[in-house]
Coordinates of C-alpha atoms in Angstrom, one line a residue:
M1 CA -121.1 25.0 -9.9
S2 CA -118.7 22.3 -9.0
D3 CA -118.8 18.8 -10.6
K4 CA -118.0 17.3 -7.2
H5 CA -120.6 15.7 -4.9
E6 CA -121.1 16.7 -1.3
V7 CA -120.3 13.8 1.0
T8 CA -122.0 13.5 4.4
L9 CA -121.7 10.9 7.1
S10 CA -124.6 9.6 9.2
A11 CA -124.1 9.8 13.0
S12 CA -123.4 6.1 13.2
A13 CA -120.9 6.3 10.3
E14 CA -119.1 9.0 12.2
R15 CA -118.9 6.8 15.3
D16 CA -117.8 3.9 13.2
L17 CA -115.0 6.0 11.6
A18 CA -113.8 7.1 15.0
K19 CA -113.4 3.5 16.1
L20 CA -111.0 2.6 13.2
A21 CA -107.3 2.6 13.7
E22 CA -105.6 6.0 12.8
L23 CA -104.0 4.8 9.6
T24 CA -107.2 3.2 8.4
R25 CA -109.2 6.3 9.3
G26 CA -106.9 8.4 7.3
E27 CA -107.2 6.1 4.3
V28 CA -111.0 6.3 4.5
R29 CA -111.0 10.1 4.8
R30 CA -108.8 10.3 1.7
F31 CA -111.3 8.1 -0.2
L32 CA -114.2 10.2 1.0
D33 CA -112.6 13.4 -0.1
G34 CA -111.2 12.0 -3.3
K35 CA -112.7 9.3 -5.4
L36 CA -116.1 9.3 -3.7
R37 CA -116.5 13.0 -4.0
D38 CA -115.3 13.0 -7.6
D39 CA -117.5 10.2 -9.0
P40 CA -119.4 8.1 -6.5
R41 CA -120.9 5.8 -9.2
K42 CA -117.4 4.7 -10.2
A43 CA -116.0 4.6 -6.7
G44 CA -118.0 1.6 -5.6
T45 CA -120.5 -1.0 -6.8
P46 CA -124.3 -1.1 -6.5
I47 CA -125.6 -3.5 -3.9
P48 CA -128.1 -5.9 -5.5
G49 CA -131.4 -6.9 -3.9
E50 CA -133.5 -5.0 -1.5
Q51 CA -131.0 -2.2 -0.8
V52 CA -131.9 -0.3 -4.0
G53 CA -129.7 2.7 -4.5
M54 CA -127.1 1.6 -2.0
H55 CA -123.4 1.2 -3.1
E56 CA -120.4 -0.4 -1.5
A57 CA -116.8 0.6 -1.7
S58 CA -113.8 -1.0 0.0
G59 CA -110.1 -0.6 0.6
R60 CA -107.5 -2.9 2.0
T61 CA -108.9 -2.9 5.5
W62 CA -112.2 -1.0 5.3
R63 CA -115.5 -0.8 3.5
I64 CA -118.3 1.7 3.4
L65 CA -121.9 1.6 2.4
Y66 CA -123.4 4.8 0.9
R67 CA -126.4 6.2 -1.0
I68 CA -126.2 8.6 -3.9
D69 CA -128.8 11.4 -4.5
A70 CA -128.3 12.5 -8.1
N71 CA -130.8 15.4 -7.7
T72 CA -128.9 17.2 -5.0
R73 CA -125.4 15.8 -5.9
T74 CA -124.9 14.4 -2.4
V75 CA -123.6 11.2 -1.1
R76 CA -124.7 9.9 2.3
V77 CA -122.3 7.5 3.9
M78 CA -124.3 5.1 6.1
V79 CA -121.8 2.6 7.4
V80 CA -118.0 2.6 7.8
A81 CA -116.7 -0.8 8.9
P82 CA -113.5 -2.9 9.0
R83 CA -113.3 -5.1 6.0
G84 CA -114.8 -8.5 6.6
S85 CA -117.2 -7.4 9.3
R86 CA -120.8 -8.5 9.0
T87 CA -122.5 -5.2 8.9
R88 CA -126.0 -5.0 7.3
I89 CA -128.4 -2.2 7.1
V90 CA -132.2 -2.3 6.6
P91 CA -134.7 0.4 5.9
T92 CA -136.8 1.6 8.8
I93 CA -140.6 1.7 8.2
G94 CA -142.4 5.0 7.8
N95 CA -139.5 7.3 6.8
A96 CA -139.8 8.7 3.3
S97 CA -136.4 10.5 3.1
P98 CA -134.0 8.5 1.0
A99 CA -130.9 9.7 2.9
T100 CA -132.2 8.8 6.3
G101 CA -134.3 6.0 7.8
W102 CA -131.6 3.3 7.8
R103 CA -130.4 1.5 10.9
R104 CA -127.6 -0.9 11.4
I105 CA -128.4 -4.4 12.6

């Protein structure tokens, strides 16, 4: 069994990634396939407050929000955004799955 985590992107994160400039998109992909896959806890910082279990990581021109599932060794990327954008996510009501049930506002 590999020590690496499986990284998946939500549908909205895929759309966000496609909107980024080509060089920025490549930088984000390298991060997702490298540091984030190797050790997601060290790749970013936990987000304090209501977003329990959410982490944030950023580069020169981008940032991502993601959730780690230690049981299945998966990382679910929820948001990919240009650095400095005001993207927030909130939990949706009635969805028990930890990797889904988030929407961007």
